[in-house]
Every structure is written in C-alpha cells, then in structure tokens.
Amino acid sequence: MKNLKQIILTLVLASSSVSMAQTWETIGTAAFTTGDTQYGCMDVYNGTPYIAYKDVANGSKCTVMRYNGSNWVYVGSQAFTPGISREQSIAIDQLNGDVYVEYTDATINAIVVSKFNDNNGVWEPLGPNGIASSPSEFYQQIKIDNGDPYLVFGGYQATLKQYNPGTPTGTWTATPGPVISFAQAWYTRLAIDGTDKYVIYSDISEQGKASVVLATANSINAVGGVLGFTTGGIGYCDIAVDNGIPYISFQDSINGRRISVMKFNGTDWEYVGGAGISSGNVEHNRILFHNSIPYISYYDNGDGKLHLKKFNGTAWISVGPAVENGSVYLNDMAINDDHVFIAFKEGNSGGKMTVKKLDLNTVAGVATSVNNKLLVYPNPAQNELFIKIDNAKVNQIDIVDLSGKVIQIKNEFTSKLNISDLNKGIYFIKVYTENGISTQRFIKQ
C-alpha cells in the first residue's frame, strides 16, 4: 500500500507544471475610509497596519486608523488636528508600539508632531505646541530609531532634527546641525542605519539632481564626495540601507521620468538593474529590504497599475500581480512580519484608501504569464535535473523546499542542475523569465 501511495503521489506531482501565484490579500474591506484621502501614509507594527491621511470629507484634518483584526478603527478621534493638515507621515516605534504622526498644520504653515497616548486615547504634541519647523518647510518624514523620533524636511534647506524629551513637552534640535544642505531641497527622505542617518533630496543648487548625505553625531558628508551625482534631475524618491550600503529609488527625469534604482558601491553611485526600469513615468515610489533583497513599489503611468518588484541579482522581477482598480495612486509600502504591505487610494471609489498585503514566504511566487512551457525531467530525479522552457529569456532559477526556503539559486540559465546534495523529498523549481515566474514540483529520490 505504501508503494502504491508513493506511485500515485509521484504521478500527481510530476504530471504538470504548477503556477501557484502569490496573491494580494485585502486587509479588511477595500475603500474603507469615509471619503477622499490625500497624503496617505502607512507603517506596520507586529503585522498590524496603521495609516494616516488628510481626511477631505472631515474638514481636511488628519485622521489615523489601524486594523484591529476585524475592522479598521480610528486611533484617537477622527480628524483630530485643529485645522487642515497636509503632507503627513506616520512612524511606529518597533520596540514598544508607540505611534507618532507628523503633518503640516495649514493654520500656521509649520510641521507639527504628535504622539498617541494609549492611556487617555488622545494625541499629544511633541515640542512646544508640537511645532518642529519654521514656516514653509515641506517634504517631511518622521522615523523612529531606538525610541528616538527623527524628522527630516526640505524647503529652503534640508534639515534633520531629533526630539529631546523634557518638561513639559520637550524640544526639537537640529542634528548634527544646523542644516543638511545650504540650498533648496525637495523630496527629502531619511534612512537610519545604526548611528548613521542618510538623507536624499533633489538638490536645487545642482539642477535638481540627487544628493545623498551621511549625517553622523559630529559631521555631515556627501556620500561619494559629490553633491548632485545623478545625470539628470530627480522627482519623488526614497532611500534604504542594507549592511551599510545605501540604495535610492527615484523618478529619473533623463530617462523619461521612469523609476531608476542606484546604490553606492564604496566608490561611486551605480545603477541597479539598469536605468529607467518601469514601462512609463512614475510618481511616488518606495524601496525597502527583506532578507537583504531590495524591493521597490511604484505606480506606473504607462499601464495605470501599482507594481512590486525585487532585484534578483541580475534584473528587477515582478512580485505578485500588478494592482489595479481604475486609477490607483500609491501612498506607501511597508515590510513587516514577512509580508509586504501597500496602501493606495482608488479612483473608482472617490479616492478612498485600500491596504493590501502579500506573503513573501509563499513558495511558488507570481506567474504573470503561464504561457511558457516548463518541462522538468526526470521526475523523480536522483542526481541531475534537466530543464526546458519555451519562448522566454530566463533570468534566474531557484530550488525551493516545502517551507519556502531557497536551497539553490542560479543567476543564469542552465539546462542541467546538480541535485545530488539535496535530501530526499519534495521541492519546487522556480524559473524567473522576462514574462513572470513558472513553477513546477519535483521529487528528489
């Protein structure tokens, strides 16, 4: 009976190519906000997403919500700010779950930072009246590192500030101070790597090209020694650091405003996977790391969809199907609890927000096209496995076990794999092509 079961299992597993697509899961219901939203943003704590946005339907004030496992609920009061808010961002202390939000208060035209008090359910200002900037500063972002809030913003100059707690409300102090740039700076974004703070901005004194500076406790230096290092000007951008290496994503004006990614290689800035990798021009974009793999998300005006991609060492490949629902607009991306989360507003629902997540541990990955005929033989196999795939350029081949762990990676096409070192069992072979990812099970005897 055991041998019969093994034969049946072998026939089932070997009978066809499998395309188990990673799928986006909607968190709660789609379009869950009460009306149009602007300047949406998101952070995630222990798998729980939080969003902040300008609540157009409620006086254009700032509203914060979180998902409680069943429904989206307000954090504090809906529309809690005194007046109109704009350009908010949200950050959660990953050590204890404290929630911070910053926004521009239109009544005073300055940036205000608040922290949510769980004990009394209200938002409390950080700093005198929460004010953290002079008037007319913008392109701001808040980050939390080891319990310390940091705020970066642009405008007439790029500035980085740290919150210093005290009585009664604490103060905001420029660090290492007084400013990051001495000229106008747009699209400022911040990444923190230990004690190092990296700031990217569009440097108006350098024709809008990208400048990245490293701020330590005592100094500010241009990464690579040069300001304005990109060939052309940049628009919306982001920055992330992995193992001390900064990566940037940006709207690349010299390449049709398509998205480009660059990294600092220790000497110079270089493109990652080529320049202008999207099909059309992009606006908001995000870059983050998961297990030292860079992921980018962006809205592509070329096809009207939201895309998530990762770099496989050679090329940027799609992760999950592209997201579309009429006109969609990317607000933010976060990676937490082995999931990637995206928040976006939907044109088909009057600008309401939706949040989705995708499991990065899904075994098979996306198959944006299943027209490529993948043949794996012999199956079962002992020492060698042969691969044949039609009508596609192969970028990468992975062997993955049942837990989702990648056992082997080949960054170029090979028609024969040595599997003699694999333990006996069931595995998946994933073939990344220019059209998507095709997957098939095989048995190692």
GROMACS .gro file of C-alpha atoms in nm:
model
  445
    1MET     CA    1   0.000   0.000   0.000
    2LYS     CA    2   0.285   0.237   0.083
    3ASN     CA    3   0.444   0.181  -0.259
    4LEU     CA    4   0.110   0.240  -0.430
    5LYS     CA    5   0.065   0.571  -0.245
    6GLN     CA    6   0.415   0.676  -0.345
    7ILE     CA    7   0.344   0.596  -0.710
    8ILE     CA    8   0.019   0.793  -0.702
    9LEU     CA    9   0.190   1.091  -0.533
   10THR     CA   10   0.471   1.083  -0.787
   11LEU     CA   11   0.228   1.081  -1.078
   12VAL     CA   12   0.030   1.372  -0.935
   13LEU     CA   13   0.334   1.585  -0.861
   14ALA     CA   14   0.506   1.515  -1.189
   15SER     CA   15   0.206   1.547  -1.414
   16SER     CA   16   0.205   1.918  -1.484
   17SER     CA   17   0.375   2.250  -1.441
   18VAL     CA   18   0.235   2.438  -1.141
   19SER     CA   19   0.186   2.812  -1.123
   20MET     CA   20   0.095   2.894  -0.764
   21ALA     CA   21   0.074   3.270  -0.781
   22GLN     CA   22   0.140   3.495  -0.489
   23THR     CA   23  -0.180   3.691  -0.437
   24TRP     CA   24  -0.257   4.020  -0.270
   25GLU     CA   25  -0.485   3.996   0.033
   26THR     CA   26  -0.707   4.295   0.107
   27ILE     CA   27  -0.684   4.399   0.473
   28GLY     CA   28  -1.041   4.431   0.595
   29THR     CA   29  -1.253   4.578   0.319
   30ALA     CA   30  -1.140   4.777   0.018
   31ALA     CA   31  -1.201   5.153   0.009
   32PHE     CA   32  -1.269   5.163   0.385
   33THR     CA   33  -1.218   5.534   0.455
   34THR     CA   34  -1.522   5.762   0.472
   35GLY     CA   35  -1.427   5.966   0.167
   36ASP     CA   36  -1.147   6.112  -0.040
   37THR     CA   37  -0.799   6.093   0.111
   38GLN     CA   38  -0.480   6.284   0.039
   39TYR     CA   39  -0.118   6.246   0.153
   40GLY     CA   40  -0.184   5.891   0.272
   41CYS     CA   41   0.093   5.706   0.454
   42MET     CA   42   0.140   5.381   0.646
   43ASP     CA   43   0.350   5.193   0.898
   44VAL     CA   44   0.312   4.841   1.039
   45TYR     CA   45   0.374   4.702   1.388
   46ASN     CA   46   0.369   4.327   1.460
   47GLY     CA   47   0.169   4.268   1.143
   48THR     CA   48  -0.087   4.541   1.223
   49PRO     CA   49  -0.108   4.822   0.965
   50TYR     CA   50  -0.168   5.185   1.064
   51ILE     CA   51  -0.250   5.462   0.817
   52ALA     CA   52  -0.265   5.841   0.838
   53TYR     CA   53  -0.420   6.071   0.582
   54LYS     CA   54  -0.575   6.407   0.510
   55ASP     CA   55  -0.945   6.336   0.565
   56VAL     CA   56  -1.106   6.550   0.296
   57ALA     CA   57  -1.459   6.450   0.399
   58ASN     CA   58  -1.396   6.572   0.755
   59GLY     CA   59  -1.255   6.920   0.725
   60SER     CA   60  -0.933   6.803   0.556
   61LYS     CA   61  -0.789   6.729   0.901
   62CYS     CA   62  -0.554   6.443   0.981
   63THR     CA   63  -0.706   6.104   1.065
   64VAL     CA   64  -0.521   5.792   1.181
   65MET     CA   65  -0.663   5.438   1.158
   66ARG     CA   66  -0.544   5.086   1.233
   67TYR     CA   67  -0.671   4.738   1.155
   68ASN     CA   68  -0.778   4.552   1.471
   69GLY     CA   69  -0.801   4.209   1.312
   70SER     CA   70  -1.163   4.251   1.203
   71ASN     CA   71  -1.219   4.614   1.112
   72TRP     CA   72  -1.043   4.943   1.051
   73VAL     CA   73  -1.082   5.162   1.361
   74TYR     CA   74  -0.977   5.516   1.448
   75VAL     CA   75  -0.669   5.581   1.658
   76GLY     CA   76  -0.795   5.855   1.884
   77SER     CA   77  -1.061   6.081   1.738
   78GLN     CA   78  -1.130   6.103   1.369
   79ALA     CA   79  -0.995   6.428   1.220
   80PHE     CA   80  -0.807   6.510   1.541
   81THR     CA   81  -0.598   6.805   1.420
   82PRO     CA   82  -0.708   7.163   1.496
   83GLY     CA   83  -0.714   7.262   1.131
   84ILE     CA   84  -0.632   7.147   0.780
   85SER     CA   85  -0.337   6.909   0.757
   86ARG     CA   86  -0.121   6.803   0.467
   87GLU     CA   87   0.192   6.602   0.386
   88GLN     CA   88   0.165   6.381   0.692
   89SER     CA   89   0.374   6.074   0.767
   90ILE     CA   90   0.340   5.807   1.035
   91ALA     CA   91   0.601   5.601   1.221
   92ILE     CA   92   0.572   5.334   1.489
   93ASP     CA   93   0.838   5.255   1.746
   94GLN     CA   94   0.907   4.888   1.676
   95LEU     CA   95   1.032   4.844   2.033
   96ASN     CA   96   0.704   4.925   2.208
   97GLY     CA   97   0.437   5.012   1.952
   98ASP     CA   98   0.421   5.387   2.026
   99VAL     CA   99   0.260   5.570   1.732
  100TYR     CA  100   0.385   5.905   1.601
  101VAL     CA  101   0.244   6.122   1.327
  102GLU     CA  102   0.365   6.447   1.174
  103TYR     CA  103   0.183   6.684   0.942
  104THR     CA  104   0.189   7.039   0.815
  105ASP     CA  105  -0.067   7.246   1.003
  106ALA     CA  106  -0.213   7.480   0.741
  107THR     CA  107  -0.321   7.733   1.003
  108ILE     CA  108   0.041   7.807   1.099
  109ASN     CA  109   0.212   7.661   0.788
  110ALA     CA  110   0.457   7.464   1.004
  111ILE     CA  111   0.525   7.099   1.078
  112VAL     CA  112   0.361   6.958   1.391
  113VAL     CA  113   0.448   6.623   1.553
  114SER     CA  114   0.218   6.429   1.787
  115LYS     CA  115   0.240   6.101   1.977
  116PHE     CA  116  -0.061   5.888   2.065
  117ASN     CA  117  -0.120   5.838   2.438
  118ASP     CA  118  -0.272   5.492   2.483
  119ASN     CA  119  -0.372   5.565   2.841
  120ASN     CA  120  -0.611   5.850   2.769
  121GLY     CA  121  -0.670   5.791   2.398
  122VAL     CA  122  -0.554   6.132   2.275
  123TRP     CA  123  -0.280   6.272   2.055
  124GLU     CA  124  -0.022   6.475   2.247
  125PRO     CA  125   0.220   6.728   2.092
  126LEU     CA  126   0.595   6.676   2.095
  127GLY     CA  127   0.769   7.006   2.146
  128PRO     CA  128   0.608   7.344   2.220
  129ASN     CA  129   0.261   7.307   2.066
  130GLY     CA  130   0.415   7.023   1.868
  131ILE     CA  131   0.584   7.268   1.631
  132ALA     CA  132   0.903   7.120   1.485
  133SER     CA  133   0.989   7.355   1.198
  134SER     CA  134   0.984   7.710   1.073
  135PRO     CA  135   0.706   7.812   0.833
  136SER     CA  136   0.711   7.696   0.471
  137GLU     CA  137   0.903   7.372   0.521
  138PHE     CA  138   0.777   7.063   0.341
  139TYR     CA  139   0.860   6.716   0.200
  140GLN     CA  140   0.887   6.591   0.556
  141GLN     CA  141   0.916   6.242   0.704
  142ILE     CA  142   0.931   6.104   1.059
  143LYS     CA  143   1.134   5.799   1.162
  144ILE     CA  144   1.183   5.629   1.498
  145ASP     CA  145   1.515   5.473   1.597
  146ASN     CA  146   1.566   5.309   1.938
  147GLY     CA  147   1.281   5.512   2.078
  148ASP     CA  148   1.413   5.844   1.943
  149PRO     CA  149   1.199   6.035   1.689
  150TYR     CA  150   1.380   6.195   1.395
  151LEU     CA  151   1.227   6.438   1.148
  152VAL     CA  152   1.365   6.532   0.807
  153PHE     CA  153   1.220   6.807   0.591
  154GLY     CA  154   1.304   7.018   0.290
  155GLY     CA  155   1.216   7.360   0.161
  156TYR     CA  156   1.467   7.640   0.166
  157GLN     CA  157   1.717   7.389   0.308
  158ALA     CA  158   1.722   7.022   0.405
  159THR     CA  159   1.712   6.981   0.781
  160LEU     CA  160   1.733   6.681   1.014
  161LYS     CA  161   1.601   6.714   1.369
  162GLN     CA  162   1.590   6.489   1.673
  163TYR     CA  163   1.334   6.506   1.952
  164ASN     CA  164   1.472   6.556   2.301
  165PRO     CA  165   1.218   6.471   2.572
  166GLY     CA  166   1.180   6.701   2.867
  167THR     CA  167   0.936   6.907   3.071
  168PRO     CA  168   0.670   6.978   2.973
  169THR     CA  169   0.681   6.887   2.603
  170GLY     CA  170   1.048   6.851   2.505
  171THR     CA  171   1.226   7.019   2.215
  172TRP     CA  172   1.332   6.953   1.857
  173THR     CA  173   1.703   7.007   1.788
  174ALA     CA  174   1.885   7.004   1.455
  175THR     CA  175   2.135   6.716   1.436
  176PRO     CA  176   2.423   6.733   1.389
  177GLY     CA  177   2.303   7.076   1.283
  178PRO     CA  178   2.209   7.328   1.189
  179VAL     CA  179   2.114   7.213   0.835
  180ILE     CA  180   2.188   6.930   0.592
  181SER     CA  181   2.202   7.147   0.279
  182PHE     CA  182   2.263   7.514   0.219
  183ALA     CA  183   2.030   7.540  -0.080
  184GLN     CA  184   1.672   7.449  -0.159
  185ALA     CA  185   1.598   7.080  -0.115
  186TRP     CA  186   1.292   6.893  -0.240
  187TYR     CA  187   1.165   6.535  -0.199
  188THR     CA  188   1.366   6.475   0.120
  189ARG     CA  189   1.367   6.119   0.260
  190LEU     CA  190   1.551   5.960   0.552
  191ALA     CA  191   1.704   5.618   0.622
  192ILE     CA  192   1.864   5.521   0.954
  193ASP     CA  193   2.139   5.263   0.987
  194GLY     CA  194   2.255   5.241   1.348
  195THR     CA  195   2.404   5.577   1.440
  196ASP     CA  196   2.423   5.682   1.074
  197LYS     CA  197   2.146   5.887   0.914
  198TYR     CA  198   2.123   5.906   0.536
  199VAL     CA  199   1.921   6.182   0.368
  200ILE     CA  200   1.837   6.200  -0.002
  201TYR     CA  201   1.697   6.511  -0.169
  202SER     CA  202   1.660   6.683  -0.501
  203ASP     CA  203   1.933   6.946  -0.483
  204ILE     CA  204   1.806   7.264  -0.646
  205SER     CA  205   2.157   7.413  -0.649
  206GLU     CA  206   2.259   7.112  -0.863
  207GLN     CA  207   1.980   7.143  -1.124
  208GLY     CA  208   1.756   6.916  -0.919
  209LYS     CA  209   1.995   6.621  -0.928
  210ALA     CA  210   2.011   6.374  -0.640
  211SER     CA  211   2.230   6.442  -0.340
  212VAL     CA  212   2.274   6.193  -0.057
  213VAL     CA  213   2.439   6.296   0.267
  214LEU     CA  214   2.551   6.092   0.566
  215ALA     CA  215   2.487   6.259   0.899
  216THR     CA  216   2.675   6.118   1.197
  217ALA     CA  217   2.695   6.251   1.551
  218ASN     CA  218   2.963   6.502   1.454
  219SER     CA  219   2.964   6.555   1.079
  220ILE     CA  220   2.771   6.578   0.754
  221ASN     CA  221   2.930   6.445   0.435
  222ALA     CA  222   2.814   6.382   0.081
  223VAL     CA  223   2.809   6.009   0.010
  224GLY     CA  224   3.063   5.960  -0.267
  225GLY     CA  225   3.203   6.306  -0.204
  226VAL     CA  226   2.983   6.468  -0.468
  227LEU     CA  227   2.651   6.650  -0.449
  228GLY     CA  228   2.417   6.622  -0.745
  229PHE     CA  229   2.561   6.292  -0.869
  230THR     CA  230   2.278   6.177  -1.098
  231THR     CA  231   2.294   6.254  -1.468
  232GLY     CA  232   1.967   6.446  -1.460
  233GLY     CA  233   1.717   6.584  -1.215
  234ILE     CA  234   1.506   6.363  -0.990
  235GLY     CA  235   1.149   6.377  -0.867
  236TYR     CA  236   0.986   6.163  -0.600
  237CYS     CA  237   1.248   5.942  -0.436
  238ASP     CA  238   1.322   5.711  -0.146
  239ILE     CA  239   1.626   5.565   0.032
  240ALA     CA  240   1.706   5.245   0.220
  241VAL     CA  241   2.025   5.099   0.366
  242ASP     CA  242   2.135   4.736   0.382
  243ASN     CA  243   2.458   4.629   0.551
  244GLY     CA  244   2.587   4.984   0.536
  245ILE     CA  245   2.514   5.022   0.163
  246PRO     CA  246   2.265   5.297   0.069
  247TYR     CA  247   2.020   5.236  -0.217
  248ILE     CA  248   1.796   5.502  -0.370
  249SER     CA  249   1.490   5.483  -0.593
  250PHE     CA  250   1.378   5.789  -0.784
  251GLN     CA  251   1.180   5.938  -1.068
  252ASP     CA  252   1.457   5.971  -1.327
  253SER     CA  253   1.395   6.278  -1.546
  254ILE     CA  254   1.663   6.196  -1.802
  255ASN     CA  255   1.510   5.851  -1.854
  256GLY     CA  256   1.154   5.952  -1.928
  257ARG     CA  257   1.069   6.002  -1.559
  258ARG     CA  258   1.072   5.625  -1.524
  259ILE     CA  259   1.191   5.471  -1.199
  260SER     CA  260   1.561   5.405  -1.150
  261VAL     CA  261   1.749   5.249  -0.860
  262MET     CA  262   2.110   5.323  -0.767
  263LYS     CA  263   2.344   5.208  -0.492
  264PHE     CA  264   2.675   5.334  -0.358
  265ASN     CA  265   2.942   5.071  -0.424
  266GLY     CA  266   3.200   5.223  -0.191
  267THR     CA  267   3.346   5.446  -0.461
  268ASP     CA  268   3.070   5.559  -0.696
  269TRP     CA  269   2.696   5.551  -0.742
  270GLU     CA  270   2.584   5.286  -0.991
  271TYR     CA  271   2.252   5.176  -1.139
  272VAL     CA  272   2.095   4.857  -1.007
  273GLY     CA  273   1.942   4.658  -1.290
  274GLY     CA  274   1.976   4.942  -1.541
  275ALA     CA  275   1.820   5.287  -1.568
  276GLY     CA  276   1.451   5.359  -1.621
  277ILE     CA  277   1.315   5.014  -1.538
  278SER     CA  278   0.942   5.095  -1.541
  279SER     CA  279   0.735   5.098  -1.859
  280GLY     CA  280   0.612   5.453  -1.802
  281ASN     CA  281   0.675   5.753  -1.582
  282VAL     CA  282   0.625   5.713  -1.208
  283GLU     CA  283   0.550   5.938  -0.914
  284HIS     CA  284   0.553   5.807  -0.557
  285ASN     CA  285   0.787   5.513  -0.514
  286ARG     CA  286   0.932   5.320  -0.223
  287ILE     CA  287   1.237   5.100  -0.168
  288LEU     CA  288   1.281   4.858   0.124
  289PHE     CA  289   1.480   4.546   0.208
  290HIS     CA  290   1.371   4.200   0.317
  291ASN     CA  291   1.643   3.946   0.391
  292SER     CA  292   1.892   4.176   0.211
  293ILE     CA  293   1.683   4.170  -0.107
  294PRO     CA  294   1.573   4.515  -0.234
  295TYR     CA  295   1.204   4.562  -0.315
  296ILE     CA  296   1.053   4.861  -0.494
  297SER     CA  297   0.692   4.966  -0.537
  298TYR     CA  298   0.555   5.233  -0.767
  299TYR     CA  299   0.258   5.349  -0.971
  300ASP     CA  300   0.334   5.324  -1.341
  301ASN     CA  301   0.158   5.577  -1.560
  302GLY     CA  302   0.245   5.358  -1.857
  303ASP     CA  303  -0.009   5.091  -1.766
  304GLY     CA  304  -0.200   5.254  -1.480
  305LYS     CA  305  -0.107   4.985  -1.227
  306LEU     CA  306   0.080   4.952  -0.898
  307HIS     CA  307   0.387   4.730  -0.923
  308LEU     CA  308   0.601   4.548  -0.669
  309LYS     CA  309   0.940   4.422  -0.786
  310LYS     CA  310   1.251   4.272  -0.634
  311PHE     CA  311   1.608   4.257  -0.761
  312ASN     CA  312   1.728   3.901  -0.817
  313GLY     CA  313   2.093   3.994  -0.863
  314THR     CA  314   2.053   4.047  -1.236
  315ALA     CA  315   1.717   4.206  -1.309
  316TRP     CA  316   1.408   4.351  -1.144
  317ILE     CA  317   1.132   4.089  -1.147
  318SER     CA  318   0.765   4.121  -1.057
  319VAL     CA  319   0.643   4.000  -0.719
  320GLY     CA  320   0.270   3.938  -0.711
  321PRO     CA  321   0.033   4.059  -0.979
  322ALA     CA  322   0.015   4.430  -1.057
  323VAL     CA  323  -0.264   4.605  -0.865
  324GLU     CA  324  -0.530   4.799  -1.049
  325ASN     CA  325  -0.876   4.937  -0.982
  326GLY     CA  326  -0.936   5.223  -1.217
  327SER     CA  327  -0.693   5.498  -1.129
  328VAL     CA  328  -0.485   5.390  -0.829
  329TYR     CA  329  -0.224   5.600  -0.655
  330LEU     CA  330   0.049   5.457  -0.433
  331ASN     CA  331   0.063   5.606  -0.086
  332ASP     CA  332   0.314   5.387   0.095
  333MET     CA  333   0.482   5.048   0.135
  334ALA     CA  334   0.599   4.863   0.446
  335ILE     CA  335   0.758   4.525   0.508
  336ASN     CA  336   0.677   4.360   0.839
  337ASP     CA  337   0.622   4.007   0.969
  338ASP     CA  338   0.745   3.857   0.637
  339HIS     CA  339   0.471   4.040   0.447
  340VAL     CA  340   0.483   4.340   0.219
  341PHE     CA  341   0.201   4.591   0.271
  342ILE     CA  342   0.090   4.858   0.024
  343ALA     CA  343  -0.153   5.143   0.087
  344PHE     CA  344  -0.315   5.325  -0.202
  345LYS     CA  345  -0.614   5.540  -0.294
  346GLU     CA  346  -0.862   5.425  -0.554
  347GLY     CA  347  -1.003   5.647  -0.824
  348ASN     CA  348  -1.302   5.418  -0.870
  349SER     CA  349  -1.411   5.476  -0.510
  350GLY     CA  350  -1.372   5.851  -0.496
  351GLY     CA  351  -1.021   5.850  -0.355
  352LYS     CA  352  -1.082   5.617  -0.061
  353MET     CA  353  -0.791   5.413   0.072
  354THR     CA  354  -0.724   5.040   0.047
  355VAL     CA  355  -0.448   4.838   0.212
  356LYS     CA  356  -0.326   4.503   0.081
  357LYS     CA  357  -0.056   4.260   0.189
  358LEU     CA  358   0.139   3.980   0.023
  359ASP     CA  359   0.319   3.691   0.189
  360LEU     CA  360   0.687   3.697   0.092
  361ASN     CA  361   0.727   3.337   0.206
  362THR     CA  362   0.482   3.198  -0.050
  363VAL     CA  363   0.660   2.908  -0.213
  364ALA     CA  364   0.580   2.949  -0.577
  365GLY     CA  365   0.580   3.322  -0.644
  366VAL     CA  366   0.396   3.509  -0.914
  367ALA     CA  367   0.338   3.388  -1.264
  368THR     CA  368   0.249   3.696  -1.462
  369SER     CA  369   0.247   3.473  -1.769
  370VAL     CA  370   0.195   3.096  -1.774
  371ASN     CA  371   0.239   3.059  -2.150
  372ASN     CA  372   0.600   2.944  -2.111
  373LYS     CA  373   0.604   2.564  -2.128
  374LEU     CA  374   0.825   2.445  -1.843
  375LEU     CA  375   0.948   2.086  -1.857
  376VAL     CA  376   1.146   1.932  -1.571
  377TYR     CA  377   1.278   1.577  -1.606
  378PRO     CA  378   1.337   1.309  -1.492
  379ASN     CA  379   1.080   1.338  -1.218
  380PRO     CA  380   1.152   1.183  -0.969
  381ALA     CA  381   1.525   1.252  -1.002
  382GLN     CA  382   1.833   1.139  -0.814
  383ASN     CA  383   2.142   1.339  -0.909
  384GLU     CA  384   2.061   1.558  -1.208
  385LEU     CA  385   1.754   1.754  -1.311
  386PHE     CA  386   1.705   1.880  -1.666
  387ILE     CA  387   1.508   2.195  -1.753
  388LYS     CA  388   1.343   2.302  -2.073
  389ILE     CA  389   1.138   2.620  -2.114
  390ASP     CA  390   0.997   2.768  -2.433
  391ASN     CA  391   0.965   3.122  -2.564
  392ALA     CA  392   1.126   3.320  -2.282
  393LYS     CA  393   1.458   3.459  -2.166
  394VAL     CA  394   1.550   3.307  -1.829
  395ASN     CA  395   1.689   3.543  -1.563
  396GLN     CA  396   1.710   3.315  -1.260
  397ILE     CA  397   1.639   2.960  -1.143
  398ASP     CA  398   1.563   2.875  -0.778
  399ILE     CA  399   1.514   2.545  -0.599
  400VAL     CA  400   1.282   2.588  -0.301
  401ASP     CA  401   1.184   2.342  -0.030
  402LEU     CA  402   0.835   2.295   0.115
  403SER     CA  403   0.899   2.552   0.390
  404GLY     CA  404   0.971   2.819   0.130
  405LYS     CA  405   1.347   2.822   0.192
  406VAL     CA  406   1.555   2.882  -0.120
  407ILE     CA  407   1.808   2.597  -0.144
  408GLN     CA  408   1.984   2.686  -0.471
  409ILE     CA  409   2.000   2.997  -0.689
  410LYS     CA  410   2.129   3.015  -1.045
  411ASN     CA  411   2.153   3.368  -1.187
  412GLU     CA  412   2.186   3.245  -1.542
  413PHE     CA  413   2.008   2.981  -1.744
  414THR     CA  414   2.134   2.626  -1.725
  415SER     CA  415   1.960   2.323  -1.870
  416LYS     CA  416   2.102   2.087  -1.608
  417LEU     CA  417   2.104   2.117  -1.229
  418ASN     CA  418   2.308   1.909  -0.988
  419ILE     CA  419   2.071   1.800  -0.710
  420SER     CA  420   2.286   1.524  -0.561
  421ASP     CA  421   2.331   1.719  -0.236
  422LEU     CA  422   1.956   1.760  -0.177
  423ASN     CA  423   1.786   1.550   0.087
  424LYS     CA  424   1.513   1.318  -0.032
  425GLY     CA  425   1.177   1.491  -0.054
  426ILE     CA  426   0.953   1.728  -0.247
  427TYR     CA  427   1.088   2.054  -0.390
  428PHE     CA  428   0.980   2.332  -0.623
  429ILE     CA  429   1.179   2.468  -0.912
  430LYS     CA  430   1.109   2.834  -0.993
  431VAL     CA  431   1.216   2.973  -1.328
  432TYR     CA  432   1.217   3.354  -1.349
  433THR     CA  433   1.168   3.481  -1.702
  434GLU     CA  434   1.103   3.816  -1.863
  435ASN     CA  435   0.732   3.727  -1.855
  436GLY     CA  436   0.699   3.613  -1.497
  437ILE     CA  437   0.774   3.306  -1.287
  438SER     CA  438   0.689   2.947  -1.379
  439THR     CA  439   0.696   2.682  -1.110
  440GLN     CA  440   0.695   2.304  -1.102
  441ARG     CA  441   0.720   2.045  -0.828
  442PHE     CA  442   0.974   1.765  -0.842
  443ILE     CA  443   1.078   1.476  -0.619
  444LYS     CA  444   1.435   1.410  -0.511
  445GLN     CA  445   1.487   1.038  -0.457
   0.00000   0.00000   0.00000
